[in-house]
Structures are given as C-alpha cells and as structure tokens.
Amino acid sequence: MDEATALDNVLHQAHVVQVSSVNGVGAGGEIRVDLSDPAESAQLRTAMAVESLPGFHCMCLGDVRFEVFDRRGERLAVVVLHHGATLRWEAWESDAVLADGRLLLAWLDGHGMPGPMQQFEAARLRAQRGTEEERNWLAAMPAGLEGLAGRILGLSRTGGSPSPELLAELTDRLHLMFPDPVERVLALLDWYGSGSGRCSGYPVHEGVPGELLGRVPIADLLAALADPRAEERHDAGAVRHLVGWKTRPRQKRDVARLPEPLRVRLLAHARRCGDSDKQVRAERWFGPPRA
C-alpha cells in the first residue's frame, strides 16, 4: 500500500472522529464529528490528504489529536497534527506533509475548534514580520560588510555569540570603509536601529552592531549624535544601545554624560516608537530623577 494514501484508506472506513487539543492549542475542548455523512467524510479526507513522507520527525508532541473510530466504536487510528503542516501516525516511520495544511485548520475552525488556525496565523504573521525585519536589517548593513552577512545571520540559527575574530574583522572593515569616526558611528547607529529594534527578545544577529557600538568611545558616540547628518534612524539606534542591558562597560557613567537636549531628544524618540519595553527603559535611563 502507498504510504501517502494509507491514511485515506483508514479514513474511508471511519464513522466518527474525536478531536482534542494536545497542549491547549485547540481551546474550546473536544469535538466529536459524525462521518457517516459521505460529504462530511469526504471533506475530512480531503483536508487530511498527504503530499509526501520526506523522512523527518518533529521533536514536539504536536498540537491536535484525531482519534478515528469505525462503526463498531473500535479505534482505527490516532493521528496528531503538528504546526498546521504535518501529521504523525504510528503506521508511518516519519511525519507526513499535508497537501494543504490550511484545509485541515479550516476544517477544525468550522467544527468549533478555532485555536489551531489562530495559532497558525499568529505564527505566520510573526514569520512574516521576522522576514521583513531581517530584510531591513540587511539593507541597513554598512557598506563593505555584505560579505560577512551570512556569518552574522548564522548566529541566529546556532544561538552563538559573535567570535572575537568576527568582531575584529568587522571592526577592520568599518575602519577601512569609514575612516572618519563620526561617519563610522552613524553607520553603526543606523544599522543597530534597524531590524526588530527591540531591546530584548531580538534575533541574535541583531546584537552584532550593538557589540561594536559598545566599543565606541562615548565621545565619538556623542559627536555622531550631534552631527547635522544624525536623523531619526540614528536616534533609534542610540536609544536601543544606551537603554539596553549592559551594552557599555561604563553605561551609567556614559549616559550621565549625555547633554540635556540630547537626553530629551532620545526620550522623545522612545516615547514615539510604540515599543512599551523600550519606553520604560528610556524613562528609567533618560527621564528626570525620581524623588
């Protein structure tokens, strides 16, 4: 029997399917669907159609459990949906890729279990935002560093920190491309202000320009922010850098050196940015001392 069609053969014999959440994803409790109606049976079979069994095995427990019973009430199969895209069944040696995972999510939604579709859409939007943030971050990368983009992005896949060798190479290239320290700092601020812009919970690769800024003398940082070429995007990088967690060896002392007009300017940027975490941090670092 063809593995890709084996589940469909079982579903063809099914009389009832009982569906439940594995880990609270399918909020709304269990659902039980009568498959004696040929139209209902055909809809589920189409939604659970398998495209291929590529040999991989998801490491999580899955999201939704389908227990399939025949007319006598005997259980024919237990199938678990993973991430709205794959199915796991003990008759297969690996997980199976659905022909169209959204069909099964829509089936669940239409039968009183909207949670999986909602979670899938939220994950899709997060991935979409992440892709856009990465694209913006790469676009802001200073000239001359493009050849190192793959190594830097790789940090987010491995979860590792940038090596001293990578940071040294980046520093050397920046000095070569931007001999003027003010231009160099402006390039780094622009880069660090791009991407997600968050002060925590951001992809590892976004921390690289922050590491480089942490090595910049505060005098050079202040000179860059005072330069007529400094714009909102540079303020974004400065706020992210100065209010982040231990971003400079002498962070408290360095922030204390900010001229009052610059402090007010950066605080105003943080208040406009729409990031509540960044605003709270900025109020603490740049705001007036509390009584």
XYZ file of C-alpha atoms in Angstrom, residues 44-272:
229
model
C -12.107 15.498 6.231
C -10.337 13.116 3.871
C -9.526 15.987 1.524
C -8.291 18.100 4.444
C -6.036 15.269 5.663
C -4.657 14.361 2.244
C -0.935 13.632 2.389
C 1.549 15.023 -0.101
C 4.697 13.157 0.947
C 6.645 11.460 3.729
C 10.075 13.125 3.477
C 11.609 11.273 6.409
C 11.731 13.953 9.094
C 10.263 13.738 12.586
C 9.142 16.825 14.515
C 10.568 16.945 18.047
C 7.406 18.341 19.702
C 4.318 16.439 20.866
C 2.053 18.092 18.332
C -0.998 20.304 18.617
C -4.203 18.400 17.808
C -5.067 14.704 18.217
C -7.518 12.967 15.856
C -8.908 9.638 17.117
C -10.690 7.779 14.342
C -13.346 5.129 15.139
C -15.262 2.695 12.954
C -18.973 1.940 13.040
C -18.493 -0.523 15.944
C -16.660 2.036 18.031
C -13.252 0.443 17.572
C -10.388 2.857 17.229
C -8.784 2.706 13.812
C -6.040 5.290 14.190
C -4.647 8.143 16.267
C -3.195 10.950 14.170
C -1.561 14.103 15.539
C -1.348 17.414 13.710
C 1.912 19.371 14.021
C 2.118 23.117 13.312
C -0.731 23.032 10.807
C 1.549 21.339 8.294
C 2.368 17.708 9.139
C 0.711 14.602 10.568
C 2.115 11.874 12.778
C 0.690 8.359 12.727
C 2.286 5.244 14.171
C 1.825 3.424 10.854
C 4.390 5.796 9.310
C 8.093 5.797 10.030
C 8.216 9.587 9.655
C 5.844 12.531 9.779
C 3.775 13.210 6.675
C 3.463 16.575 4.967
C -0.121 17.631 4.305
C -1.069 18.539 0.765
C -2.721 21.690 2.138
C -2.486 22.199 5.887
C -4.799 25.197 5.826
C -7.656 22.942 4.695
C -7.376 20.924 7.892
C -7.089 24.070 10.012
C -10.184 25.458 8.291
C -11.987 22.152 8.939
C -11.161 22.424 12.632
C -12.252 26.053 12.710
C -15.519 25.188 11.011
C -16.208 22.430 13.535
C -15.760 24.511 16.666
C -12.009 24.417 17.260
C -10.593 27.786 16.112
C -7.425 27.669 18.234
C -5.150 25.858 15.759
C -5.999 28.255 12.920
C -5.457 31.247 15.200
C -2.102 29.916 16.354
C -1.064 29.150 12.780
C -1.984 32.650 11.593
C -0.148 34.236 14.515
C 2.968 32.186 13.712
C 2.678 33.124 10.038
C 2.489 36.810 10.875
C 5.477 36.510 13.225
C 7.480 34.814 10.499
C 6.401 37.474 8.005
C 7.471 40.239 10.378
C 10.757 38.461 11.038
C 11.474 38.216 7.320
C 10.729 41.908 6.823
C 12.852 42.864 9.825
C 15.762 40.806 8.527
C 15.418 42.408 5.099
C 15.507 45.903 6.654
C 18.440 44.952 8.857
C 20.426 43.714 5.846
C 19.558 46.867 3.903
C 20.982 48.993 6.725
C 24.207 46.997 6.936
C 27.159 49.374 6.386
C 28.884 49.237 3.014
C 31.741 46.778 2.867
C 30.257 44.268 5.314
C 27.972 42.430 2.877
C 30.399 39.541 2.521
C 30.043 38.792 6.236
C 26.232 38.821 6.267
C 25.939 35.028 6.091
C 28.216 34.503 9.079
C 26.347 37.086 11.120
C 22.881 35.745 10.243
C 24.123 32.274 11.085
C 24.391 33.328 14.729
C 20.597 33.368 14.970
C 20.424 29.786 13.689
C 23.040 28.488 16.115
C 22.307 30.794 19.026
C 26.006 31.538 19.367
C 27.748 34.808 20.164
C 29.947 36.580 17.609
C 33.509 35.356 17.875
C 36.366 37.767 18.651
C 37.670 37.043 15.147
C 34.369 38.069 13.536
C 34.154 41.246 15.598
C 37.766 42.086 14.750
C 37.133 41.591 11.044
C 34.019 43.757 11.186
C 35.944 46.462 13.026
C 38.765 46.409 10.485
C 36.358 46.668 7.565
C 34.439 49.520 9.183
C 37.635 51.480 9.743
C 38.584 50.887 6.121
C 35.211 51.958 4.727
C 34.632 54.800 7.202
C 37.943 56.379 8.262
C 36.038 59.249 9.878
C 34.834 58.091 13.350
C 31.645 60.149 13.142
C 30.614 58.546 9.850
C 31.527 55.154 11.251
C 29.350 55.631 14.330
C 26.450 56.957 12.252
C 26.641 53.830 10.085
C 26.557 51.611 13.168
C 23.673 53.547 14.745
C 21.653 53.257 11.549
C 22.333 49.521 11.444
C 21.539 48.934 15.108
C 18.320 50.913 14.859
C 17.039 48.639 12.083
C 15.568 45.149 12.192
C 13.200 44.489 15.078
C 14.569 47.431 17.056
C 13.781 45.634 20.304
C 15.934 45.848 23.416
C 15.257 42.230 24.338
C 13.962 39.118 22.621
C 15.508 40.017 19.273
C 17.366 37.678 16.870
C 20.967 37.069 17.913
C 22.383 38.579 14.721
C 20.851 41.958 15.548
C 23.137 42.240 18.570
C 26.318 42.407 16.477
C 26.217 46.151 15.734
C 25.406 46.681 19.395
C 28.587 44.834 20.347
C 30.551 47.090 18.019
C 28.899 50.229 19.419
C 29.821 49.097 22.915
C 33.463 49.513 21.920
C 32.983 53.044 20.609
C 34.240 55.809 22.937
C 31.336 57.820 24.342
C 32.901 60.988 22.915
C 32.596 59.572 19.387
C 29.015 58.493 20.037
C 28.072 61.974 21.263
C 29.833 63.608 18.318
C 27.868 61.447 15.875
C 24.531 62.249 17.524
C 25.393 65.956 17.471
C 26.288 65.827 13.781
C 23.816 67.524 11.398
C 23.539 64.234 9.493
C 22.034 62.447 12.516
C 18.405 61.559 11.818
C 15.572 59.666 13.447
C 17.052 56.333 12.375
C 20.280 57.157 14.191
C 18.350 58.146 17.305
C 16.635 54.740 17.091
C 19.995 53.006 17.225
C 21.219 55.249 20.044
C 18.164 54.598 22.205
C 18.366 50.865 21.655
C 22.056 50.909 22.507
C 22.013 53.188 25.535
C 18.988 51.694 27.317
C 19.781 48.022 26.617
C 21.076 45.562 29.186
C 24.775 46.186 29.957
C 25.525 47.431 26.463
C 28.555 49.507 27.515
C 31.347 48.839 30.014
C 30.557 52.131 31.800
C 26.981 52.517 30.721
C 25.672 54.509 33.701
C 28.534 56.988 33.547
C 28.275 57.307 29.762
C 24.537 58.016 29.856
C 25.165 60.624 32.538
C 27.373 62.468 30.024
C 24.516 62.985 27.580
C 23.770 66.701 27.119
C 20.279 67.548 28.350
C 18.922 68.420 24.864
C 20.123 65.042 23.557
C 18.632 63.250 26.547
C 15.281 64.923 25.870
C 15.529 64.117 22.159
C 16.225 60.432 22.718
C 13.486 60.147 25.338
C 11.021 61.729 22.920
C 12.009 59.181 20.277
C 11.437 56.312 22.707
C 8.012 57.658 23.594
C 7.043 57.821 19.906
